Coordinates of C-alpha atoms in Angstrom, one line a residue:
X1 CA 6.5 14.4 22.7
X2 CA 7.5 13.7 18.8
X3 CA 11.5 14.2 19.2
X4 CA 10.8 11.3 21.7
X5 CA 8.5 9.1 19.6
X6 CA 11.1 9.7 16.9
X7 CA 13.7 8.4 19.3
X8 CA 11.9 5.5 19.7
X9 CA 11.8 4.7 16.5
X10 CA 15.4 4.7 16.0
X11 CA 16.0 2.9 19.4
X12 CA 13.5 0.3 18.3
X13 CA 15.5 0.1 15.0
X14 CA 18.5 -0.6 16.0
X15 CA 18.4 -2.9 18.6
X16 CA 15.0 -4.9 18.0
X17 CA 16.4 -7.4 14.8
X18 CA 13.5 -6.1 12.5
X19 CA 14.3 -6.1 9.2
X20 CA 14.1 -3.4 6.7
X21 CA 11.8 -4.1 3.4
X22 CA 13.6 -5.3 1.1
X23 CA 11.6 -4.5 -2.2
X24 CA 13.9 -7.2 -4.5
X25 CA 12.0 -10.2 -2.5
X26 CA 9.4 -12.2 -4.0
X27 CA 8.4 -12.7 -0.9
X28 CA 6.6 -9.9 0.8
X29 CA 3.1 -9.5 2.0
X30 CA 1.8 -5.7 1.5
X31 CA -1.9 -4.7 3.1
X32 CA -4.2 -2.1 3.1
X33 CA -5.6 0.0 6.3
X34 CA -8.0 2.0 6.5
X35 CA -11.0 0.9 5.9
X36 CA -12.4 -1.1 8.4
X37 CA -13.8 -3.4 6.4
X38 CA -14.0 -6.8 8.6
X39 CA -16.0 -3.4 11.3
X40 CA -12.9 -4.6 13.8
X41 CA -9.9 -2.6 12.7
X42 CA -7.4 -1.8 15.0
X43 CA -5.2 0.3 15.7
X44 CA -2.2 0.7 12.9
X45 CA 0.3 -0.1 15.5
X46 CA -1.5 -2.8 16.5
X47 CA -0.4 -4.5 13.0
X48 CA 3.1 -3.9 13.4
X49 CA 3.5 -6.0 16.6
X50 CA 4.8 -8.9 14.8
X51 CA 6.3 -9.5 11.3
X52 CA 3.5 -10.5 8.9
X53 CA 3.1 -7.8 7.4
X54 CA 6.2 -6.0 5.1
X55 CA 4.1 -3.6 3.2
X56 CA 1.2 -1.5 5.0
X57 CA -0.6 0.9 2.5
X58 CA -3.4 3.9 4.0
X59 CA -6.5 4.2 2.3
X60 CA -7.5 6.4 1.4
X61 CA -6.5 9.9 -0.2
X62 CA -9.6 9.8 -2.2
X63 CA -9.5 13.1 -3.1
X64 CA -7.6 15.1 -4.7
X65 CA -5.9 17.7 -5.7
X66 CA -8.4 19.0 -3.0
X67 CA -7.0 16.8 -0.2
X68 CA -9.9 14.3 1.1
X69 CA -8.9 11.8 3.3
X70 CA -10.2 8.6 4.8
X71 CA -9.6 6.2 7.1
X72 CA -12.9 5.2 8.6
X73 CA -12.2 4.8 13.0
X74 CA -8.5 4.8 12.7
X75 CA -8.5 9.0 12.3
X76 CA -12.1 11.2 12.7
X77 CA -10.0 14.6 14.1
X78 CA -9.3 17.0 12.0
X79 CA -7.4 20.4 12.2
X80 CA -9.0 23.4 13.5
X81 CA -11.3 25.0 10.8
X82 CA -10.5 22.4 8.3
X83 CA -12.1 19.6 7.1
X84 CA -8.6 18.1 6.6
X85 CA -7.9 14.9 8.9
X86 CA -5.1 15.2 11.8
X87 CA -4.6 11.9 13.1
X88 CA -1.5 12.1 15.2
X89 CA -2.1 8.8 16.5
X90 CA -1.6 7.0 13.0
X91 CA 1.2 9.3 12.8
X92 CA 3.1 7.3 15.8
X93 CA 1.9 4.6 15.0
X94 CA 3.9 5.2 11.1
X95 CA 6.7 5.9 12.8
X96 CA 6.6 2.4 15.0
X97 CA 5.7 0.2 11.7
X98 CA 8.8 1.8 10.2
X99 CA 11.4 1.0 12.9
X100 CA 9.8 -2.5 12.5
X101 CA 11.1 -2.5 9.1
X102 CA 8.0 -1.9 7.2
X103 CA 6.9 0.1 4.8
X104 CA 3.9 2.8 4.9
X105 CA 2.8 4.7 2.1
X106 CA -0.7 6.5 1.3
X107 CA -3.0 5.2 -1.4
X108 CA -4.4 7.4 -3.7
X109 CA -7.8 6.9 -5.1
X110 CA -9.7 4.1 -4.4
X111 CA -13.5 3.0 -5.8
X112 CA -15.2 6.2 -4.9
X113 CA -14.5 9.3 -4.3
X114 CA -13.7 12.7 -6.4
X115 CA -10.0 13.0 -7.5
X116 CA -8.3 13.5 -10.7
X117 CA -5.9 15.7 -12.7
X118 CA -6.7 18.8 -15.3
X119 CA -3.6 17.9 -16.6
X120 CA 0.2 17.6 -16.2
X121 CA 0.8 21.4 -14.6
X122 CA -2.1 20.1 -12.4
X123 CA -0.6 16.9 -11.6
X124 CA 3.5 18.2 -11.1
X125 CA 1.7 21.1 -8.7
X126 CA -0.5 18.9 -6.6
X127 CA 3.1 16.4 -6.0
X128 CA 4.9 18.7 -4.8
X129 CA 2.1 19.7 -2.5
X130 CA 1.8 15.9 -1.7
X131 CA 5.8 16.0 -1.0
X132 CA 5.6 18.8 1.8
X133 CA 2.1 17.1 3.3
X134 CA 3.4 13.7 3.6
X135 CA 7.2 13.3 3.1
X136 CA 10.3 15.8 4.0
X137 CA 8.8 19.0 2.3
X138 CA 7.4 21.7 4.7
X139 CA 3.6 22.2 5.1
X140 CA 1.9 24.3 7.7
X141 CA -0.8 21.1 8.0
X142 CA 0.7 17.8 7.5
X143 CA -2.0 15.2 8.4
X144 CA 0.9 12.8 10.4
X145 CA 2.7 15.4 11.5
X146 CA 6.7 15.2 11.2
X147 CA 6.1 11.0 9.9
X148 CA 7.4 10.7 6.5
X149 CA 5.7 8.2 4.4
X150 CA 7.6 5.5 1.9
X151 CA 5.9 6.1 -0.8
X152 CA 2.6 6.5 -2.7
X153 CA 0.5 3.9 -4.0
X154 CA -2.1 4.7 -7.5
X155 CA -5.7 3.1 -6.8
X156 CA -7.3 4.7 -10.1
X157 CA -10.6 3.4 -10.7
X158 CA -12.3 6.2 -11.8
X159 CA -11.5 9.5 -14.3
X160 CA -9.2 10.4 -16.5
X161 CA -5.9 9.3 -16.9
X162 CA -4.6 12.6 -17.3
X163 CA -1.9 13.9 -15.3
X164 CA -0.3 10.8 -13.4
X165 CA 3.0 10.4 -15.3
X166 CA 3.9 14.0 -14.5
X167 CA 2.8 13.4 -11.1
X168 CA 5.6 10.5 -10.6
X169 CA 7.7 12.3 -12.8
X170 CA 7.8 14.9 -10.3
X171 CA 7.8 13.1 -6.9
X172 CA 10.9 11.1 -8.2
X173 CA 12.2 14.6 -8.4
X174 CA 11.7 15.4 -4.7
X175 CA 12.3 11.4 -3.7
X176 CA 15.9 11.7 -5.6
X177 CA 16.7 14.9 -3.2
X178 CA 16.3 13.3 -0.3
X179 CA 19.4 10.0 0.0
X180 CA 17.8 9.1 4.0
X181 CA 16.0 6.7 2.7
X182 CA 14.6 5.0 0.1
X183 CA 10.7 5.8 -1.4
X184 CA 9.0 3.8 -3.4
X185 CA 6.0 4.7 -6.4
X186 CA 3.5 1.5 -6.4
X187 CA 0.0 0.8 -8.5
X188 CA -3.1 -1.2 -8.1
X189 CA -4.6 -2.1 -11.2
X190 CA -7.3 -4.1 -12.2
X191 CA -6.1 -7.8 -13.5
X192 CA -8.0 -7.4 -16.9
X193 CA -4.5 -6.0 -19.0
X194 CA -4.7 -3.8 -19.8
X195 CA -5.7 -1.4 -16.8
X196 CA -8.4 0.6 -18.4
X197 CA -7.4 3.5 -16.3
X198 CA -3.6 3.0 -15.3
X199 CA -3.0 1.1 -18.5
X200 CA -1.2 4.2 -19.8
X201 CA 1.0 5.6 -17.0
X202 CA 2.0 2.2 -16.3
X203 CA 3.9 2.0 -19.6
X204 CA 5.0 5.8 -19.4
X205 CA 6.4 6.3 -15.8
X206 CA 8.4 4.4 -12.8
X207 CA 6.8 2.1 -10.5
X208 CA 8.4 -0.4 -8.2
X209 CA 5.5 -2.6 -7.3
X210 CA 2.3 -3.2 -8.6
X211 CA -0.7 -4.6 -6.8
X212 CA -2.9 -6.6 -9.4
X213 CA -6.0 -6.8 -8.2
X214 CA -6.8 -10.5 -8.8
X215 CA -10.7 -10.3 -8.1
X216 CA -13.6 -9.3 -8.3
X217 CA -13.0 -10.1 -12.1
X218 CA -12.8 -12.8 -14.8
X219 CA -9.1 -13.2 -14.7
X220 CA -9.4 -13.5 -10.6
X221 CA -7.0 -16.4 -8.0
X222 CA -10.3 -17.9 -8.4
X223 CA -10.4 -18.7 -12.1
X224 CA -7.1 -20.1 -11.7
X225 CA -5.6 -21.2 -14.1
X226 CA -8.1 -21.1 -16.8
X227 CA -8.3 -16.8 -17.4
X228 CA -5.5 -16.0 -14.7
X229 CA -3.3 -14.0 -16.0
X230 CA -0.1 -13.0 -13.7
X231 CA 1.6 -14.0 -17.1
X232 CA 0.5 -11.0 -18.8
X233 CA 1.3 -8.9 -16.3
X234 CA 5.0 -10.4 -15.9
X235 CA 5.3 -9.8 -19.8
X236 CA 4.3 -6.3 -19.1
X237 CA 7.1 -5.9 -16.4
X238 CA 9.6 -7.5 -18.8
X239 CA 8.6 -5.6 -21.9
X240 CA 6.9 -2.8 -21.3
X241 CA 7.6 -1.3 -18.0
X242 CA 10.2 1.7 -17.3
X243 CA 11.0 -0.1 -14.3
X244 CA 12.4 -3.9 -16.0
X245 CA 13.1 -5.1 -12.2
X246 CA 9.2 -4.3 -11.0
X247 CA 7.6 -5.9 -8.6
X248 CA 4.0 -7.6 -9.4
X249 CA 2.1 -8.9 -6.3
X250 CA -0.9 -11.8 -6.5
X251 CA -3.6 -9.0 -4.8
X252 CA -6.1 -11.6 -2.8
X253 CA -8.9 -10.7 -0.3
X254 CA -8.5 -11.0 2.9
X255 CA -11.6 -13.2 3.1
X256 CA -14.7 -14.2 1.1
X257 CA -16.6 -11.2 2.8
X258 CA -13.8 -8.3 1.9
X259 CA -14.9 -8.3 -2.2
X260 CA -17.5 -9.5 -4.5
X261 CA -15.3 -12.4 -6.0
X262 CA -12.3 -14.0 -5.9
X263 CA -11.4 -15.8 -2.5
X264 CA -9.7 -18.5 -2.5
X265 CA -8.5 -20.4 1.1
X266 CA -5.0 -20.5 2.6
X267 CA -3.9 -23.8 0.8
X268 CA -5.6 -22.5 -2.3
X269 CA -3.0 -19.6 -2.6
X270 CA -0.6 -21.2 -1.0
X271 CA -0.9 -23.3 -4.8
X272 CA -1.0 -20.4 -6.9
X273 CA 2.0 -18.5 -5.2
X274 CA 4.5 -21.9 -5.6
X275 CA 3.0 -22.0 -9.3
X276 CA 4.0 -18.1 -9.9
X277 CA 7.0 -18.3 -8.2
X278 CA 8.4 -20.5 -10.2
X279 CA 7.6 -19.4 -13.6
X280 CA 7.7 -15.7 -13.2
X281 CA 10.5 -13.7 -12.0
X282 CA 9.1 -10.6 -11.7
X283 CA 6.6 -11.5 -8.6
X284 CA 6.7 -9.3 -5.5
X285 CA 4.7 -11.2 -3.5
X286 CA 0.7 -11.5 -2.3
X287 CA -1.1 -8.1 -1.5
X288 CA -4.3 -8.2 0.3
X289 CA -7.4 -6.4 1.1
X290 CA -7.4 -5.5 3.4
X291 CA -5.7 -5.7 6.9
X292 CA -8.9 -6.7 9.1
X293 CA -10.1 -8.8 7.0
X294 CA -6.8 -10.7 6.3
X295 CA -6.5 -10.8 10.2
X296 CA -9.4 -11.3 11.1
X297 CA -9.8 -14.7 8.3
X298 CA -6.9 -16.3 9.7
X299 CA -6.1 -16.1 5.4
X300 CA -3.0 -13.3 6.3
X301 CA -1.3 -16.1 8.8
X302 CA -1.3 -18.5 5.9
X303 CA -0.3 -16.0 3.5
X304 CA 3.1 -15.0 6.1
X305 CA 3.7 -19.3 6.0
X306 CA 3.4 -19.6 2.4
X307 CA 6.2 -16.7 1.5
X308 CA 8.6 -17.9 4.3
X309 CA 8.7 -21.2 3.1
X310 CA 8.8 -20.8 -0.2
X311 CA 10.1 -17.1 -0.8
X312 CA 13.7 -15.3 -1.9
X313 CA 13.6 -13.4 1.6
X314 CA 12.9 -14.8 5.2
X315 CA 11.7 -13.2 7.9
X316 CA 13.3 -12.9 11.2
X317 CA 10.3 -12.7 13.4
X318 CA 11.2 -8.9 13.5
X319 CA 8.7 -7.4 15.2
X320 CA 8.3 -9.1 17.7
X321 CA 11.0 -7.6 20.1
X322 CA 10.1 -4.3 20.5
X323 CA 7.2 -2.5 22.2
X324 CA 4.3 -0.3 20.3
X325 CA 3.9 3.3 21.3
X326 CA 1.1 3.4 24.3
X327 CA -1.1 4.6 21.7
X328 CA -1.3 2.0 19.9
X329 CA -3.1 0.1 22.5
X330 CA -5.9 2.8 23.3
X331 CA -7.4 3.7 20.4
X332 CA -8.8 -0.2 18.5
X333 CA -12.3 1.7 18.6
X334 CA -14.5 -1.3 16.4
X335 CA -16.7 2.0 15.5
X336 CA -18.1 1.2 11.9
X337 CA -17.2 5.0 10.9
X338 CA -17.7 5.3 6.9
X339 CA -15.6 4.3 4.2
X340 CA -14.8 4.7 1.3
X341 CA -14.9 1.3 -0.2
X342 CA -15.3 -2.4 0.4
X343 CA -12.2 -3.0 -1.6
X344 CA -9.6 -0.8 -3.6

């Protein structure tokens, strides 16, 4: 069955007309998936049937280097004799989403969990493990079976900053060994600059995308224009970042209940996005926590419309011409399984 799903993904990519994700655009939309924040989370593939999101961030690997995964109601099965999640339905949906031109990356960390490295050697060894379990390497237990992710996101909100640059460098060494696809490194810092946990890492390792959380803080989008500090992050991107082409996203809550503070409606967010777009070339687009909240509130539609109207890359409707694998329509449970975080 796995080869058949892979063939379906390949055929969909070739005939479906879905535009491939382009990290260089300023009109990309990234959204987190996996924590059932709105308590109506659907199967991953359901969110890939249209062209709304460009990047899906799976949340979370909330324990490492002793791996702990949590995707709430999206995956509740484990490998036999193990506490490690085994998620064959998500695996099939990852391949389907990729066939629709979307990037699917895994977020490490979150607001709660047991994670962190003792030092560089610990981090390097774990990068090897991640490559083997989630990318093109080999492992006896792969949570997403043969599916190959498009990258890693660091949402580090606790512990020390030890080892993260070494982890990224080692992982990028693995990425460079595979010329068949592009891989991405992302981060999700809080908006106060510099970020308390990722500040040093952001200055010393390569990042392709930074999903700044402009909420739950004084510098959120709700404080625009007085305290909203996208300019600080644009300056970092151009003067401090190793990758001078790194893209900075405006991270927002998907609904009023998705965060303690920081939600703005679609019209207000569109105005902020257009203002930022006109001033800062580092802009990559918009991020929401999370997809279930943004889809339920309708904010996701407003975001897609704003990005397509003013951004550098227009959507052609890719994602609507190919049917998802049957597994995506059979695992739409609205279970309120315990999640690890109300926001990244």
